[in-house]
JSON list of C-alpha atoms in Angstrom, two decimals:
[
{"chain": "W", "resi": 257, "resn": "GLU", "atom": "CA", "xyz": [-30.36, 21.42, 13.44]},
{"chain": "W", "resi": 258, "resn": "THR", "atom": "CA", "xyz": [-30.36, 18.50, 15.85]},
{"chain": "W", "resi": 259, "resn": "GLY", "atom": "CA", "xyz": [-27.82, 15.74, 15.38]},
{"chain": "W", "resi": 260, "resn": "VAL", "atom": "CA", "xyz": [-28.21, 12.01, 15.83]},
{"chain": "W", "resi": 261, "resn": "THR", "atom": "CA", "xyz": [-29.22, 11.00, 19.34]},
{"chain": "W", "resi": 262, "resn": "GLN", "atom": "CA", "xyz": [-28.94, 7.51, 20.77]},
{"chain": "W", "resi": 263, "resn": "SER", "atom": "CA", "xyz": [-30.30, 6.00, 23.95]},
{"chain": "W", "resi": 264, "resn": "PRO", "atom": "CA", "xyz": [-29.38, 4.67, 26.35]},
{"chain": "W", "resi": 265, "resn": "THR", "atom": "CA", "xyz": [-25.72, 5.67, 26.55]},
{"chain": "W", "resi": 266, "resn": "HIS", "atom": "CA", "xyz": [-24.71, 2.63, 28.56]},
{"chain": "W", "resi": 267, "resn": "LEU", "atom": "CA", "xyz": [-26.36, -0.71, 29.20]},
{"chain": "W", "resi": 268, "resn": "ILE", "atom": "CA", "xyz": [-25.45, -3.90, 31.03]},
{"chain": "W", "resi": 269, "resn": "LYS", "atom": "CA", "xyz": [-27.30, -7.09, 30.16]},
{"chain": "W", "resi": 270, "resn": "THR", "atom": "CA", "xyz": [-26.99, -10.76, 31.02]},
{"chain": "W", "resi": 271, "resn": "ARG", "atom": "CA", "xyz": [-26.20, -13.41, 28.43]},
{"chain": "W", "resi": 272, "resn": "GLY", "atom": "CA", "xyz": [-29.41, -14.72, 26.86]},
{"chain": "W", "resi": 273, "resn": "GLN", "atom": "CA", "xyz": [-31.40, -11.56, 27.45]},
{"chain": "W", "resi": 274, "resn": "GLN", "atom": "CA", "xyz": [-32.81, -9.25, 24.80]},
{"chain": "W", "resi": 275, "resn": "VAL", "atom": "CA", "xyz": [-31.97, -5.58, 24.30]},
{"chain": "W", "resi": 276, "resn": "THR", "atom": "CA", "xyz": [-33.43, -2.64, 22.37]},
{"chain": "W", "resi": 277, "resn": "LEU", "atom": "CA", "xyz": [-31.34, 0.37, 21.38]},
{"chain": "W", "resi": 278, "resn": "ARG", "atom": "CA", "xyz": [-32.86, 3.57, 20.03]},
{"chain": "W", "resi": 279, "resn": "CYS", "atom": "CA", "xyz": [-31.77, 6.19, 17.54]},
{"chain": "W", "resi": 280, "resn": "SER", "atom": "CA", "xyz": [-33.27, 9.51, 16.45]},
{"chain": "W", "resi": 281, "resn": "SER", "atom": "CA", "xyz": [-31.99, 10.64, 13.07]},
{"chain": "W", "resi": 282, "resn": "GLN", "atom": "CA", "xyz": [-30.67, 14.09, 12.29]},
{"chain": "W", "resi": 283, "resn": "SER", "atom": "CA", "xyz": [-33.29, 16.56, 11.17]},
{"chain": "W", "resi": 284, "resn": "GLY", "atom": "CA", "xyz": [-33.90, 16.17, 7.43]},
{"chain": "W", "resi": 285, "resn": "HIS", "atom": "CA", "xyz": [-32.39, 12.68, 7.24]},
{"chain": "W", "resi": 286, "resn": "ASN", "atom": "CA", "xyz": [-34.61, 9.75, 6.19]},
{"chain": "W", "resi": 287, "resn": "THR", "atom": "CA", "xyz": [-32.19, 6.81, 6.39]},
{"chain": "W", "resi": 288, "resn": "VAL", "atom": "CA", "xyz": [-30.65, 5.12, 9.41]},
{"chain": "W", "resi": 289, "resn": "SER", "atom": "CA", "xyz": [-27.74, 2.67, 9.48]},
{"chain": "W", "resi": 290, "resn": "TRP", "atom": "CA", "xyz": [-26.47, 0.70, 12.46]},
{"chain": "W", "resi": 291, "resn": "TYR", "atom": "CA", "xyz": [-22.89, -0.28, 13.15]},
{"chain": "W", "resi": 292, "resn": "GLN", "atom": "CA", "xyz": [-21.18, -2.42, 15.79]},
{"chain": "W", "resi": 293, "resn": "GLN", "atom": "CA", "xyz": [-17.75, -1.40, 17.02]},
{"chain": "W", "resi": 294, "resn": "ALA", "atom": "CA", "xyz": [-15.82, -3.91, 19.11]},
{"chain": "W", "resi": 295, "resn": "LEU", "atom": "CA", "xyz": [-12.98, -2.66, 21.27]},
{"chain": "W", "resi": 296, "resn": "GLY", "atom": "CA", "xyz": [-9.97, -1.68, 19.18]},
{"chain": "W", "resi": 297, "resn": "GLN", "atom": "CA", "xyz": [-11.74, -2.25, 15.88]},
{"chain": "W", "resi": 298, "resn": "GLY", "atom": "CA", "xyz": [-13.41, -0.09, 13.27]},
{"chain": "W", "resi": 299, "resn": "PRO", "atom": "CA", "xyz": [-17.22, -0.04, 13.11]},
{"chain": "W", "resi": 300, "resn": "GLN", "atom": "CA", "xyz": [-18.91, -2.89, 11.22]},
{"chain": "W", "resi": 301, "resn": "PHE", "atom": "CA", "xyz": [-22.12, -2.38, 9.25]},
{"chain": "W", "resi": 302, "resn": "ILE", "atom": "CA", "xyz": [-25.12, -4.24, 10.69]},
{"chain": "W", "resi": 303, "resn": "PHE", "atom": "CA", "xyz": [-27.98, -2.99, 8.49]},
{"chain": "W", "resi": 304, "resn": "GLN", "atom": "CA", "xyz": [-29.67, 0.05, 7.04]},
{"chain": "W", "resi": 305, "resn": "TYR", "atom": "CA", "xyz": [-33.30, 1.19, 7.16]},
{"chain": "W", "resi": 306, "resn": "TYR", "atom": "CA", "xyz": [-34.88, 3.32, 4.46]},
{"chain": "W", "resi": 307, "resn": "ARG", "atom": "CA", "xyz": [-38.60, 3.95, 4.03]},
{"chain": "W", "resi": 308, "resn": "GLU", "atom": "CA", "xyz": [-39.26, 1.77, 7.07]},
{"chain": "W", "resi": 309, "resn": "GLU", "atom": "CA", "xyz": [-37.72, -1.31, 5.44]},
{"chain": "W", "resi": 310, "resn": "GLU", "atom": "CA", "xyz": [-34.38, -3.02, 5.76]},
{"chain": "W", "resi": 311, "resn": "ASN", "atom": "CA", "xyz": [-32.22, -1.89, 2.86]},
{"chain": "W", "resi": 312, "resn": "GLY", "atom": "CA", "xyz": [-29.01, -3.85, 3.08]},
{"chain": "W", "resi": 313, "resn": "ARG", "atom": "CA", "xyz": [-27.50, -6.01, 5.77]},
{"chain": "W", "resi": 314, "resn": "GLY", "atom": "CA", "xyz": [-24.00, -6.91, 6.86]},
{"chain": "W", "resi": 315, "resn": "ASN", "atom": "CA", "xyz": [-22.72, -10.23, 8.11]},
{"chain": "W", "resi": 316, "resn": "PHE", "atom": "CA", "xyz": [-24.83, -10.40, 11.27]},
{"chain": "W", "resi": 317, "resn": "PRO", "atom": "CA", "xyz": [-27.18, -13.21, 12.37]},
{"chain": "W", "resi": 318, "resn": "PRO", "atom": "CA", "xyz": [-31.00, -12.85, 12.32]},
{"chain": "W", "resi": 319, "resn": "ARG", "atom": "CA", "xyz": [-31.10, -12.26, 16.08]},
{"chain": "W", "resi": 320, "resn": "PHE", "atom": "CA", "xyz": [-30.04, -8.73, 15.15]},
{"chain": "W", "resi": 321, "resn": "SER", "atom": "CA", "xyz": [-33.17, -7.01, 13.90]},
{"chain": "W", "resi": 322, "resn": "GLY", "atom": "CA", "xyz": [-34.42, -3.49, 13.51]},
{"chain": "W", "resi": 323, "resn": "LEU", "atom": "CA", "xyz": [-37.27, -1.14, 12.87]},
{"chain": "W", "resi": 324, "resn": "GLN", "atom": "CA", "xyz": [-37.69, 2.28, 11.38]},
{"chain": "W", "resi": 325, "resn": "PHE", "atom": "CA", "xyz": [-40.63, 4.46, 12.27]},
{"chain": "W", "resi": 326, "resn": "PRO", "atom": "CA", "xyz": [-42.53, 7.03, 10.17]},
{"chain": "W", "resi": 327, "resn": "ASN", "atom": "CA", "xyz": [-40.56, 9.84, 11.85]},
{"chain": "W", "resi": 328, "resn": "TYR", "atom": "CA", "xyz": [-37.37, 8.10, 10.60]},
{"chain": "W", "resi": 329, "resn": "SER", "atom": "CA", "xyz": [-36.20, 7.11, 14.09]},
{"chain": "W", "resi": 330, "resn": "SER", "atom": "CA", "xyz": [-35.01, 3.54, 14.46]},
{"chain": "W", "resi": 331, "resn": "GLU", "atom": "CA", "xyz": [-34.53, 0.69, 16.89]},
{"chain": "W", "resi": 332, "resn": "LEU", "atom": "CA", "xyz": [-31.94, -2.07, 16.96]},
{"chain": "W", "resi": 333, "resn": "ASN", "atom": "CA", "xyz": [-33.03, -5.26, 18.72]},
{"chain": "W", "resi": 334, "resn": "VAL", "atom": "CA", "xyz": [-30.67, -8.04, 19.70]},
{"chain": "W", "resi": 335, "resn": "ASN", "atom": "CA", "xyz": [-32.08, -11.33, 20.99]},
{"chain": "W", "resi": 336, "resn": "ALA", "atom": "CA", "xyz": [-30.32, -14.08, 22.91]},
{"chain": "W", "resi": 337, "resn": "LEU", "atom": "CA", "xyz": [-27.38, -11.88, 23.83]},
{"chain": "W", "resi": 338, "resn": "GLU", "atom": "CA", "xyz": [-23.92, -13.38, 23.71]},
{"chain": "W", "resi": 339, "resn": "LEU", "atom": "CA", "xyz": [-20.76, -12.18, 25.42]},
{"chain": "W", "resi": 340, "resn": "ASP", "atom": "CA", "xyz": [-19.31, -11.20, 22.02]},
{"chain": "W", "resi": 341, "resn": "ASP", "atom": "CA", "xyz": [-22.17, -8.76, 21.53]},
{"chain": "W", "resi": 342, "resn": "SER", "atom": "CA", "xyz": [-20.45, -6.45, 24.01]},
{"chain": "W", "resi": 343, "resn": "ALA", "atom": "CA", "xyz": [-19.54, -3.43, 21.92]},
{"chain": "W", "resi": 344, "resn": "LEU", "atom": "CA", "xyz": [-20.28, 0.20, 21.10]},
{"chain": "W", "resi": 345, "resn": "TYR", "atom": "CA", "xyz": [-23.36, 0.38, 18.87]},
{"chain": "W", "resi": 346, "resn": "LEU", "atom": "CA", "xyz": [-23.41, 3.36, 16.57]},
{"chain": "W", "resi": 347, "resn": "CYS", "atom": "CA", "xyz": [-26.29, 4.76, 14.62]},
{"chain": "W", "resi": 348, "resn": "ALA", "atom": "CA", "xyz": [-25.73, 6.88, 11.51]},
{"chain": "W", "resi": 349, "resn": "SER", "atom": "CA", "xyz": [-28.33, 8.87, 9.63]},
{"chain": "W", "resi": 350, "resn": "SER", "atom": "CA", "xyz": [-28.22, 10.16, 6.08]},
{"chain": "W", "resi": 351, "resn": "TRP", "atom": "CA", "xyz": [-30.31, 11.80, 3.42]},
{"chain": "W", "resi": 352, "resn": "GLY", "atom": "CA", "xyz": [-31.08, 8.81, 1.22]},
{"chain": "W", "resi": 353, "resn": "PRO", "atom": "CA", "xyz": [-29.62, 5.31, 1.40]},
{"chain": "W", "resi": 354, "resn": "ARG", "atom": "CA", "xyz": [-26.47, 6.22, -0.49]},
{"chain": "W", "resi": 355, "resn": "GLY", "atom": "CA", "xyz": [-25.45, 8.99, 1.83]},
{"chain": "W", "resi": 356, "resn": "ARG", "atom": "CA", "xyz": [-25.17, 11.56, -0.91]},
{"chain": "W", "resi": 357, "resn": "TYR", "atom": "CA", "xyz": [-24.41, 14.27, 1.62]},
{"chain": "W", "resi": 358, "resn": "GLY", "atom": "CA", "xyz": [-22.58, 12.06, 4.06]},
{"chain": "W", "resi": 359, "resn": "TYR", "atom": "CA", "xyz": [-23.40, 10.01, 7.13]},
{"chain": "W", "resi": 360, "resn": "THR", "atom": "CA", "xyz": [-23.82, 11.60, 10.57]},
{"chain": "W", "resi": 361, "resn": "PHE", "atom": "CA", "xyz": [-23.07, 9.37, 13.53]},
{"chain": "W", "resi": 362, "resn": "GLY", "atom": "CA", "xyz": [-24.47, 9.47, 17.04]},
{"chain": "W", "resi": 363, "resn": "SER", "atom": "CA", "xyz": [-22.48, 9.10, 20.24]},
{"chain": "W", "resi": 364, "resn": "GLY", "atom": "CA", "xyz": [-23.29, 5.43, 20.52]},
{"chain": "W", "resi": 365, "resn": "THR", "atom": "CA", "xyz": [-24.65, 3.00, 23.09]},
{"chain": "W", "resi": 366, "resn": "ARG", "atom": "CA", "xyz": [-22.09, 1.01, 25.05]},
{"chain": "W", "resi": 367, "resn": "LEU", "atom": "CA", "xyz": [-23.52, -2.50, 25.59]},
{"chain": "W", "resi": 368, "resn": "THR", "atom": "CA", "xyz": [-21.87, -4.84, 28.06]},
{"chain": "W", "resi": 369, "resn": "VAL", "atom": "CA", "xyz": [-23.05, -8.45, 28.20]},
{"chain": "W", "resi": 370, "resn": "VAL", "atom": "CA", "xyz": [-22.08, -10.37, 31.33]},
{"chain": "I", "resi": 573, "resn": "SER", "atom": "CA", "xyz": [-11.36, -5.19, 7.41]},
{"chain": "I", "resi": 574, "resn": "GLN", "atom": "CA", "xyz": [-8.94, -6.42, 4.73]},
{"chain": "I", "resi": 575, "resn": "GLU", "atom": "CA", "xyz": [-10.90, -4.40, 2.22]},
{"chain": "I", "resi": 576, "resn": "LEU", "atom": "CA", "xyz": [-9.54, -1.27, 3.81]},
{"chain": "I", "resi": 577, "resn": "GLU", "atom": "CA", "xyz": [-6.04, -0.92, 5.19]},
{"chain": "I", "resi": 578, "resn": "GLN", "atom": "CA", "xyz": [-5.19, 2.04, 7.38]},
{"chain": "I", "resi": 579, "resn": "SER", "atom": "CA", "xyz": [-1.69, 2.99, 8.42]},
{"chain": "I", "resi": 580, "resn": "PRO", "atom": "CA", "xyz": [-0.04, 3.54, 10.73]},
{"chain": "I", "resi": 581, "resn": "GLN", "atom": "CA", "xyz": [-2.01, 1.83, 13.50]},
{"chain": "I", "resi": 582, "resn": "SER", "atom": "CA", "xyz": [-0.68, 4.32, 16.02]},
{"chain": "I", "resi": 583, "resn": "LEU", "atom": "CA", "xyz": [1.26, 7.54, 15.88]},
{"chain": "I", "resi": 584, "resn": "ILE", "atom": "CA", "xyz": [2.95, 9.56, 18.60]},
{"chain": "I", "resi": 585, "resn": "VAL", "atom": "CA", "xyz": [4.09, 13.05, 17.67]},
{"chain": "I", "resi": 586, "resn": "GLN", "atom": "CA", "xyz": [5.35, 16.15, 19.40]},
{"chain": "I", "resi": 587, "resn": "GLU", "atom": "CA", "xyz": [3.07, 19.17, 19.32]},
{"chain": "I", "resi": 588, "resn": "GLY", "atom": "CA", "xyz": [3.73, 21.27, 16.25]},
{"chain": "I", "resi": 589, "resn": "LYS", "atom": "CA", "xyz": [4.81, 18.38, 14.03]},
{"chain": "I", "resi": 590, "resn": "ASN", "atom": "CA", "xyz": [3.10, 17.43, 10.78]},
{"chain": "I", "resi": 591, "resn": "LEU", "atom": "CA", "xyz": [1.74, 13.95, 10.24]},
{"chain": "I", "resi": 592, "resn": "THR", "atom": "CA", "xyz": [0.04, 11.80, 7.60]},
{"chain": "I", "resi": 593, "resn": "ILE", "atom": "CA", "xyz": [-2.37, 8.89, 7.90]},
{"chain": "I", "resi": 594, "resn": "ASN", "atom": "CA", "xyz": [-3.03, 6.65, 4.89]},
{"chain": "I", "resi": 595, "resn": "CYS", "atom": "CA", "xyz": [-6.02, 4.59, 3.87]},
{"chain": "I", "resi": 596, "resn": "THR", "atom": "CA", "xyz": [-5.97, 2.11, 0.96]},
{"chain": "I", "resi": 597, "resn": "SER", "atom": "CA", "xyz": [-8.94, 0.24, -0.45]},
{"chain": "I", "resi": 598, "resn": "SER", "atom": "CA", "xyz": [-8.75, -3.08, -2.28]},
{"chain": "I", "resi": 599, "resn": "LYS", "atom": "CA", "xyz": [-11.97, -2.19, -4.14]},
{"chain": "I", "resi": 600, "resn": "THR", "atom": "CA", "xyz": [-13.10, 0.69, -6.31]},
{"chain": "I", "resi": 601, "resn": "LEU", "atom": "CA", "xyz": [-14.28, 3.59, -4.24]},
{"chain": "I", "resi": 602, "resn": "TYR", "atom": "CA", "xyz": [-17.55, 5.46, -4.64]},
{"chain": "I", "resi": 603, "resn": "GLY", "atom": "CA", "xyz": [-16.53, 7.73, -1.78]},
{"chain": "I", "resi": 604, "resn": "LEU", "atom": "CA", "xyz": [-14.12, 7.96, 1.13]},
{"chain": "I", "resi": 605, "resn": "TYR", "atom": "CA", "xyz": [-14.95, 9.40, 4.54]},
{"chain": "I", "resi": 606, "resn": "TRP", "atom": "CA", "xyz": [-12.70, 10.51, 7.37]},
{"chain": "I", "resi": 607, "resn": "TYR", "atom": "CA", "xyz": [-13.94, 10.55, 10.95]},
{"chain": "I", "resi": 608, "resn": "LYS", "atom": "CA", "xyz": [-12.37, 11.28, 14.30]},
{"chain": "I", "resi": 609, "resn": "GLN", "atom": "CA", "xyz": [-13.34, 9.40, 17.44]},
{"chain": "I", "resi": 610, "resn": "LYS", "atom": "CA", "xyz": [-12.54, 10.02, 21.08]},
{"chain": "I", "resi": 611, "resn": "TYR", "atom": "CA", "xyz": [-12.20, 6.75, 22.98]},
{"chain": "I", "resi": 612, "resn": "GLY", "atom": "CA", "xyz": [-15.60, 5.12, 23.50]},
{"chain": "I", "resi": 613, "resn": "GLU", "atom": "CA", "xyz": [-17.50, 7.98, 21.90]},
{"chain": "I", "resi": 614, "resn": "GLY", "atom": "CA", "xyz": [-19.24, 8.61, 18.60]},
{"chain": "I", "resi": 615, "resn": "LEU", "atom": "CA", "xyz": [-17.68, 9.46, 15.25]},
{"chain": "I", "resi": 616, "resn": "ILE", "atom": "CA", "xyz": [-17.11, 13.10, 14.37]},
{"chain": "I", "resi": 617, "resn": "PHE", "atom": "CA", "xyz": [-17.31, 13.77, 10.64]},
{"chain": "I", "resi": 618, "resn": "LEU", "atom": "CA", "xyz": [-14.21, 15.38, 9.19]},
{"chain": "I", "resi": 619, "resn": "MET", "atom": "CA", "xyz": [-14.40, 15.11, 5.40]},
{"chain": "I", "resi": 620, "resn": "MET", "atom": "CA", "xyz": [-16.00, 13.28, 2.51]},
{"chain": "I", "resi": 621, "resn": "LEU", "atom": "CA", "xyz": [-14.13, 12.77, -0.77]},
{"chain": "I", "resi": 622, "resn": "GLN", "atom": "CA", "xyz": [-15.89, 11.52, -3.87]},
{"chain": "I", "resi": 623, "resn": "LYS", "atom": "CA", "xyz": [-13.86, 12.49, -6.88]},
{"chain": "I", "resi": 624, "resn": "GLY", "atom": "CA", "xyz": [-10.40, 11.39, -7.91]},
{"chain": "I", "resi": 625, "resn": "GLY", "atom": "CA", "xyz": [-7.87, 14.06, -7.15]},
{"chain": "I", "resi": 626, "resn": "GLU", "atom": "CA", "xyz": [-10.25, 15.78, -4.78]},
{"chain": "I", "resi": 627, "resn": "GLU", "atom": "CA", "xyz": [-8.66, 17.58, -1.88]},
{"chain": "I", "resi": 628, "resn": "LYS", "atom": "CA", "xyz": [-10.47, 19.13, 1.06]},
{"chain": "I", "resi": 629, "resn": "SER", "atom": "CA", "xyz": [-9.27, 21.08, 4.05]},
{"chain": "I", "resi": 630, "resn": "HIS", "atom": "CA", "xyz": [-10.74, 21.97, 7.40]},
{"chain": "I", "resi": 631, "resn": "GLU", "atom": "CA", "xyz": [-8.64, 24.11, 9.69]},
{"chain": "I", "resi": 632, "resn": "LYS", "atom": "CA", "xyz": [-5.28, 22.30, 9.84]},
{"chain": "I", "resi": 633, "resn": "ILE", "atom": "CA", "xyz": [-6.50, 18.99, 8.41]},
{"chain": "I", "resi": 634, "resn": "THR", "atom": "CA", "xyz": [-6.27, 18.18, 4.69]},
{"chain": "I", "resi": 635, "resn": "ALA", "atom": "CA", "xyz": [-7.46, 15.03, 2.96]},
{"chain": "I", "resi": 636, "resn": "LYS", "atom": "CA", "xyz": [-6.81, 13.89, -0.59]},
{"chain": "I", "resi": 637, "resn": "LEU", "atom": "CA", "xyz": [-8.22, 11.09, -2.73]},
{"chain": "I", "resi": 638, "resn": "ASP", "atom": "CA", "xyz": [-6.05, 9.31, -5.28]},
{"chain": "I", "resi": 639, "resn": "GLU", "atom": "CA", "xyz": [-8.61, 7.49, -7.41]},
{"chain": "I", "resi": 640, "resn": "LYS", "atom": "CA", "xyz": [-6.06, 5.50, -9.41]},
{"chain": "I", "resi": 641, "resn": "LYS", "atom": "CA", "xyz": [-4.49, 4.06, -6.29]},
{"chain": "I", "resi": 642, "resn": "GLN", "atom": "CA", "xyz": [-7.81, 3.79, -4.43]},
{"chain": "I", "resi": 643, "resn": "GLN", "atom": "CA", "xyz": [-6.01, 5.58, -1.66]},
{"chain": "I", "resi": 644, "resn": "SER", "atom": "CA", "xyz": [-6.63, 8.56, 0.59]},
{"chain": "I", "resi": 645, "resn": "SER", "atom": "CA", "xyz": [-4.31, 10.44, 2.89]},
{"chain": "I", "resi": 646, "resn": "LEU", "atom": "CA", "xyz": [-5.12, 12.65, 5.85]},
{"chain": "I", "resi": 647, "resn": "HIS", "atom": "CA", "xyz": [-2.54, 15.27, 6.69]},
{"chain": "I", "resi": 648, "resn": "ILE", "atom": "CA", "xyz": [-2.42, 17.33, 9.87]},
{"chain": "I", "resi": 649, "resn": "THR", "atom": "CA", "xyz": [-0.25, 20.41, 9.87]},
{"chain": "I", "resi": 650, "resn": "ALA", "atom": "CA", "xyz": [1.28, 21.73, 13.10]},
{"chain": "I", "resi": 651, "resn": "SER", "atom": "CA", "xyz": [-0.44, 19.17, 15.31]},
{"chain": "I", "resi": 652, "resn": "GLN", "atom": "CA", "xyz": [-1.98, 20.18, 18.63]},
{"chain": "I", "resi": 653, "resn": "PRO", "atom": "CA", "xyz": [-3.07, 18.13, 21.66]},
{"chain": "I", "resi": 654, "resn": "SER", "atom": "CA", "xyz": [-6.67, 18.71, 20.55]},
{"chain": "I", "resi": 655, "resn": "HIS", "atom": "CA", "xyz": [-5.94, 16.61, 17.46]},
{"chain": "I", "resi": 656, "resn": "ALA", "atom": "CA", "xyz": [-5.38, 13.52, 19.60]},
{"chain": "I", "resi": 657, "resn": "GLY", "atom": "CA", "xyz": [-7.86, 10.71, 19.12]},
{"chain": "I", "resi": 658, "resn": "ILE", "atom": "CA", "xyz": [-8.65, 7.84, 16.79]},
{"chain": "I", "resi": 659, "resn": "TYR", "atom": "CA", "xyz": [-8.87, 8.61, 13.09]},
{"chain": "I", "resi": 660, "resn": "LEU", "atom": "CA", "xyz": [-11.03, 6.31, 11.01]},
{"chain": "I", "resi": 661, "resn": "CYS", "atom": "CA", "xyz": [-11.38, 6.12, 7.28]},
{"chain": "I", "resi": 662, "resn": "GLY", "atom": "CA", "xyz": [-14.61, 4.70, 5.90]},
{"chain": "I", "resi": 663, "resn": "ALA", "atom": "CA", "xyz": [-14.91, 3.45, 2.34]},
{"chain": "I", "resi": 664, "resn": "ASP", "atom": "CA", "xyz": [-18.12, 3.63, 0.37]},
{"chain": "I", "resi": 665, "resn": "ILE", "atom": "CA", "xyz": [-17.45, 0.84, -2.12]},
{"chain": "I", "resi": 666, "resn": "ASN", "atom": "CA", "xyz": [-18.57, 1.18, -5.73]},
{"chain": "I", "resi": 667, "resn": "ASN", "atom": "CA", "xyz": [-21.12, -1.46, -6.68]},
{"chain": "I", "resi": 668, "resn": "ALA", "atom": "CA", "xyz": [-21.50, -3.08, -10.10]},
{"chain": "I", "resi": 669, "resn": "GLY", "atom": "CA", "xyz": [-23.89, -0.33, -11.14]},
{"chain": "I", "resi": 670, "resn": "GLY", "atom": "CA", "xyz": [-21.36, 2.37, -10.40]},
{"chain": "I", "resi": 671, "resn": "THR", "atom": "CA", "xyz": [-23.14, 3.66, -7.34]},
{"chain": "I", "resi": 672, "resn": "SER", "atom": "CA", "xyz": [-22.87, 3.20, -3.60]},
{"chain": "I", "resi": 673, "resn": "TYR", "atom": "CA", "xyz": [-23.85, 0.11, -1.62]},
{"chain": "I", "resi": 674, "resn": "GLY", "atom": "CA", "xyz": [-25.06, 2.51, 1.04]},
{"chain": "I", "resi": 675, "resn": "LYS", "atom": "CA", "xyz": [-22.74, 1.29, 3.75]},
{"chain": "I", "resi": 676, "resn": "LEU", "atom": "CA", "xyz": [-19.28, 2.19, 4.97]},
{"chain": "I", "resi": 677, "resn": "THR", "atom": "CA", "xyz": [-16.43, -0.25, 5.42]},
{"chain": "I", "resi": 678, "resn": "PHE", "atom": "CA", "xyz": [-14.02, 1.02, 8.04]},
{"chain": "I", "resi": 679, "resn": "GLY", "atom": "CA", "xyz": [-10.35, 0.52, 8.66]},
{"chain": "I", "resi": 680, "resn": "GLN", "atom": "CA", "xyz": [-9.10, -0.35, 12.13]},
{"chain": "I", "resi": 681, "resn": "GLY", "atom": "CA", "xyz": [-8.25, 3.24, 12.87]},
{"chain": "I", "resi": 682, "resn": "THR", "atom": "CA", "xyz": [-5.11, 5.20, 13.71]},
{"chain": "I", "resi": 683, "resn": "ILE", "atom": "CA", "xyz": [-4.55, 6.19, 17.32]},
{"chain": "I", "resi": 684, "resn": "LEU", "atom": "CA", "xyz": [-2.94, 9.61, 17.39]},
{"chain": "I", "resi": 685, "resn": "THR", "atom": "CA", "xyz": [-1.17, 10.90, 20.50]},
{"chain": "I", "resi": 686, "resn": "VAL", "atom": "CA", "xyz": [0.17, 14.46, 20.53]},
{"chain": "I", "resi": 687, "resn": "HIS", "atom": "CA", "xyz": [2.62, 15.32, 23.28]},
{"chain": "I", "resi": 688, "resn": "PRO", "atom": "CA", "xyz": [2.65, 18.96, 24.42]}
]
């Protein structure tokens, strides 16, 4: 059973640029959620994708967008990067949107905006 | 998040000592998750609790859920340096329909240091 894989592991971008982060869900999982974790804080929910549609969103602006593909993998896109977007971005997959059997997290992508 | 308070924020113990980390929700819980995180890395799943009074154990780590208090505790017995890391509790809040919102609200985490 493969776990959740995220790419890239690290990324440095300039303010104003756009970035795409990728996530492959754990085998058998059909739902992907994205979280942002700032330094010293707990992760914050960005949004969830289920059946290729956004299924719930946290308090993040529209420049944070995502996609889910038929194989259940997902992308997180952030436009017009700001310095405060620097964080660890975590992807979590689950069986179903309510995580009946729990949420499995990936190792994250460390994004630095300069 | 003020919805979920975790305490203490940091903990330094000598190897072999027992310790407890608490997590209290201001809202009704559908489920409560415990994760461990090494600095800058992903979250490692420890336990999921969904029923009041439920208690689960894995090796030397035990977690309990007090449904009345909307509180969970994580207890480590005979701590080892390998237990060091950041412990995060994640609350799956109960929505008006009595089910999950499908997202976790996390506390700030507890940084655990275990001295050999």
